Short mmCIF file of C-alpha atoms in Angstrom, two decimals:
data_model
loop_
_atom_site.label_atom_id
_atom_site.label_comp_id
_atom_site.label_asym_id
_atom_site.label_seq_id
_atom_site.Cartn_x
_atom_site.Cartn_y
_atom_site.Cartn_z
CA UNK A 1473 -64.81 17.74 -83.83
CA UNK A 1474 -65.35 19.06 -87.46
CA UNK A 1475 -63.47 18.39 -90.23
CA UNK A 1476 -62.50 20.70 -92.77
CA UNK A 1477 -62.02 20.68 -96.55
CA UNK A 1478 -61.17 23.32 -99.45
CA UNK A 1479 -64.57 24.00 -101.22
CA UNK A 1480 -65.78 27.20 -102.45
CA UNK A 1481 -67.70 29.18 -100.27
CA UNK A 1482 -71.30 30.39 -101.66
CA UNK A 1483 -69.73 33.75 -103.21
CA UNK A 1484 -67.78 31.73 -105.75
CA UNK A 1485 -64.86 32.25 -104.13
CA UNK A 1486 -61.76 29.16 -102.88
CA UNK A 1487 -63.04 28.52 -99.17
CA UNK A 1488 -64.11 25.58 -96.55
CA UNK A 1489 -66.61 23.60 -95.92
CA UNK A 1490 -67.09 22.44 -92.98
CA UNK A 1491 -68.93 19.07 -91.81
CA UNK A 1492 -69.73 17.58 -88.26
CA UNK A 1493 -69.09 13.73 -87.69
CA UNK A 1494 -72.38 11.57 -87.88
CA UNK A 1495 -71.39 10.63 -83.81
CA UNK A 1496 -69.71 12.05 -81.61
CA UNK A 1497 -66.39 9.71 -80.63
CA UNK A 1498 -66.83 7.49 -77.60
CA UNK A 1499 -65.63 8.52 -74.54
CA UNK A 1500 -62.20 7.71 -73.36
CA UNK A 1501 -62.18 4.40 -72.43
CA UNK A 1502 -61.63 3.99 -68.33
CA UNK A 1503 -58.93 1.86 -66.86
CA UNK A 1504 -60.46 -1.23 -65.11
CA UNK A 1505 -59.37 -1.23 -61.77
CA UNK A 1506 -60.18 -3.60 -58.56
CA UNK A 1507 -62.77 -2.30 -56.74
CA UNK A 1508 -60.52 -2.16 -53.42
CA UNK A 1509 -57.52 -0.02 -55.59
CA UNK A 1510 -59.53 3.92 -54.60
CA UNK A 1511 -60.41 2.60 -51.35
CA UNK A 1512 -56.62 1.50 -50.16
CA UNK A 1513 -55.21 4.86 -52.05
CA UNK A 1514 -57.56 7.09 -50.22
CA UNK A 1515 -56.77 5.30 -46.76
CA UNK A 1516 -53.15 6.11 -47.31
CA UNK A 1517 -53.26 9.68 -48.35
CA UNK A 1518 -55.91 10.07 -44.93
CA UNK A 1519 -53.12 8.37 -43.11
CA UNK A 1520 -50.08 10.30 -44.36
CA UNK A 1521 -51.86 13.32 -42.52
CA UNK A 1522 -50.91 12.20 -39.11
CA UNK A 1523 -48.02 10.40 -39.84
CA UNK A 1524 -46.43 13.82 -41.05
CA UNK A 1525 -47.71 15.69 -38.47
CA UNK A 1526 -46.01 12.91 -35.77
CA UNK A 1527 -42.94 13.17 -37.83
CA UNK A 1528 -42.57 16.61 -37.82
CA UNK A 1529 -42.55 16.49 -34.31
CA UNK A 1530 -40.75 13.52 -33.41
CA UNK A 1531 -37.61 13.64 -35.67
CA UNK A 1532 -34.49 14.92 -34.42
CA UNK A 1533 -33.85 18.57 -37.08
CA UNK A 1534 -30.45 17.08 -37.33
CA UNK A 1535 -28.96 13.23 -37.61
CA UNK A 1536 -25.88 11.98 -38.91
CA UNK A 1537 -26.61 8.61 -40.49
CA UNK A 1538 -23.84 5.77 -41.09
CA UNK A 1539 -24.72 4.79 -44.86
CA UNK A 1540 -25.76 8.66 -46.20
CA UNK A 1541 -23.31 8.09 -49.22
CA UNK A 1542 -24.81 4.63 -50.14
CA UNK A 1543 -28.30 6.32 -50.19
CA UNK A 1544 -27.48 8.87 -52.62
CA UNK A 1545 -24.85 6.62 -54.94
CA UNK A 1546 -28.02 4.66 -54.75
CA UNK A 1547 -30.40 6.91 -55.57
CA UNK A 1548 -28.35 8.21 -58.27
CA UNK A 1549 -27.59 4.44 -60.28
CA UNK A 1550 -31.65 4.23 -60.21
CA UNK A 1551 -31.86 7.66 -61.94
CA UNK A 1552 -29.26 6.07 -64.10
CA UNK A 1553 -31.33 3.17 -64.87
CA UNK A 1554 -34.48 5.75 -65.68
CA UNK A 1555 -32.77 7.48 -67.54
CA UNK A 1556 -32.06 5.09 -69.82
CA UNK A 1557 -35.00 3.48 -69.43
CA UNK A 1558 -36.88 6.36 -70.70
CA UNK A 1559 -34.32 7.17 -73.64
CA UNK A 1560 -34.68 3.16 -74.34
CA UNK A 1561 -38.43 3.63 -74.61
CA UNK A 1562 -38.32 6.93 -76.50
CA UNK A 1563 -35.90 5.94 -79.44
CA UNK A 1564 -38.47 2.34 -79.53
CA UNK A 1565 -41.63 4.71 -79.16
CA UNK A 1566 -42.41 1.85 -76.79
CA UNK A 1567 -45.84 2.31 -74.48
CA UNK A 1568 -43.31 2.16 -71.03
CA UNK A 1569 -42.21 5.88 -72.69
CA UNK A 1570 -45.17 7.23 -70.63
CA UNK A 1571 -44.65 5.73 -67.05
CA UNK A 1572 -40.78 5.80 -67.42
CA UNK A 1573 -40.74 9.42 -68.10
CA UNK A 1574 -42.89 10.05 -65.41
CA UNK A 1575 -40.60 7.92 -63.11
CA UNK A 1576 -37.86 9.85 -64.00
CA UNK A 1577 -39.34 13.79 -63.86
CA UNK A 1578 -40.41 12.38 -60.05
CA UNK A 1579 -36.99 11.49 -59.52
CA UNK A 1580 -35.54 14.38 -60.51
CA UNK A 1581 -37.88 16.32 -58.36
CA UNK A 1582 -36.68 14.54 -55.43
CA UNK A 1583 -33.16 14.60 -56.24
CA UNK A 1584 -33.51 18.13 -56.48
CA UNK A 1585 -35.67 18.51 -53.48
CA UNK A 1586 -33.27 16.33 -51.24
CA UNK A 1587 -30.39 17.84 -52.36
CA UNK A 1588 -31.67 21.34 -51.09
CA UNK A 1589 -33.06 20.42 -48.07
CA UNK A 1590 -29.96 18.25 -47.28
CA UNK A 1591 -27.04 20.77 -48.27
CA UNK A 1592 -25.08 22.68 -45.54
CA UNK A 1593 -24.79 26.53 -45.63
CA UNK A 1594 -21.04 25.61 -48.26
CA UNK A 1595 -23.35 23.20 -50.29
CA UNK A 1596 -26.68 25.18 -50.76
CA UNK A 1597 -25.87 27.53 -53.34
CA UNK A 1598 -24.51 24.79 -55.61
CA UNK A 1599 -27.25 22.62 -54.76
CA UNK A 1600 -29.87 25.69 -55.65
CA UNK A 1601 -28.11 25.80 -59.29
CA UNK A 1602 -28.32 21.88 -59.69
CA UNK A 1603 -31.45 22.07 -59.24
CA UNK A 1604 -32.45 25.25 -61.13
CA UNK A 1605 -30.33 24.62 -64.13
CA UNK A 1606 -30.45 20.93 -64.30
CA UNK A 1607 -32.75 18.83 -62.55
CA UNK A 1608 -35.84 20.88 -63.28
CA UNK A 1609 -35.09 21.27 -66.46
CA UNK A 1610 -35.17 17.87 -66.92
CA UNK A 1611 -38.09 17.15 -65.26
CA UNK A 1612 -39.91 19.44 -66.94
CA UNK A 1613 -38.80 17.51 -69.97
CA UNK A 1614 -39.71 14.48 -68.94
CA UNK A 1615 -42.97 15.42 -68.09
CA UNK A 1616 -43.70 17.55 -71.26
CA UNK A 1617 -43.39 13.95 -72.55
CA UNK A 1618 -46.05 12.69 -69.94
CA UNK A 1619 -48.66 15.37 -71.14
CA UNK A 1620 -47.69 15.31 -74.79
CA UNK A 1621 -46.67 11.95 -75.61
CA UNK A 1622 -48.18 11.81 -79.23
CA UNK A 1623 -46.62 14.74 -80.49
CA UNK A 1624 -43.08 13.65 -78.71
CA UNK A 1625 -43.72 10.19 -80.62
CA UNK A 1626 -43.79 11.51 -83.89
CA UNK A 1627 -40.83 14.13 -83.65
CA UNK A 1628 -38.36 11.25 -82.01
CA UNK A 1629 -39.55 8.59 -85.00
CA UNK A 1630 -39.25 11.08 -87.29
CA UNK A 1631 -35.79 12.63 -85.62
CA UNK A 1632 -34.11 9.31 -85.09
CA UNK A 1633 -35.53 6.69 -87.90
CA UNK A 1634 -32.79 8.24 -90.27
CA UNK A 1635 -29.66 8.38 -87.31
CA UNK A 1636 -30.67 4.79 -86.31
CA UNK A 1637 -30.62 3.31 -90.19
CA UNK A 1638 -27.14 5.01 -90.89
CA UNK A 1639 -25.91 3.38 -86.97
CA UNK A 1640 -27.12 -0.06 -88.32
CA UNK A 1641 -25.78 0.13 -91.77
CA UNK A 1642 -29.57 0.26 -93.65
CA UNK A 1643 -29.14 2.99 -96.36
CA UNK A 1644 -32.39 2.19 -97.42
#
């Protein structure tokens, strides 16, 4: 990384210098895990193999299921609850911004995804436009805030700091 200043160049001229850093920064710093954490991970995605492969041949193409409108409300109350979750950590710039987002982009994936795969010839082209004009949208959000965190940090403290001080009464 070099760092740049206004100088003049060796004509006379305005123009920059430019320096290197003594050291180079340290590396990022690794998250400590148990030594049994990539072991158990890597035994599950081996095992999803055949469990998808038995599943795609062992589940009926079509069921009918007595509590399919208590999985969805379901489903949707814990988007809800992301949802907020992740606007809760954004307006804080709290460090559960990052996972929270990413909880909710997954969830919207899904949502999308099940809604699709779920929807009867009447429901799919609705559920097609749900999903292409909502839900990914918003996942793509959310995750924009996954990969860019720092830069969606400083634009929501800097958005917000003013809206939040008039909402509390601090015209400071």
């Amino acid at each position: 990384v070099a760092s740049c200043s206004q100088g003049s160049s060796g004509s006379g001229g305005a123009g920059y210098t430019f320096r290197m850093p003594a050291a180079m920064p340290p590396p990022p710093e690794r998250v400590p895990l148990p030594r049994w954490v990539v072991p158990v991970l890597t035994l599950t995605a081996a095992g999803l193999l055949p469990w998808t492969l038995w599943l795609t041949y062992s589940l009926p193409s079509r069921n009918i299921t007595q509590h399919y409108d208590l999985a969805w409300v379901g489903f949707d109350v814990a988007l809800l609850l992301a949802f907020a979750a992740t606007t809760w950590f954004a307006v804080r710039s709290s460090q559960w911004l990052v996972p929270a987002a990413a909880a909710t982009g997954t969830m919207l994936l899904c949502d999308a995804w099940f809604d699709i795969v779920t929807a009867n010839a009447d429901e799919l082209l609705e559920a097609v436009l749900e999903a292409a004009l909502a839900e990914l949208p918003l996942a793509v959000i959310c995750w924009f805030i996954v990969f860019d965190v720092e830069r969606f940090r400083q634009a929501t403290i800097l958005r917000y700091t003013g809206t939040v001080k008039r909402m509390l009464g601090d015209e400071s």
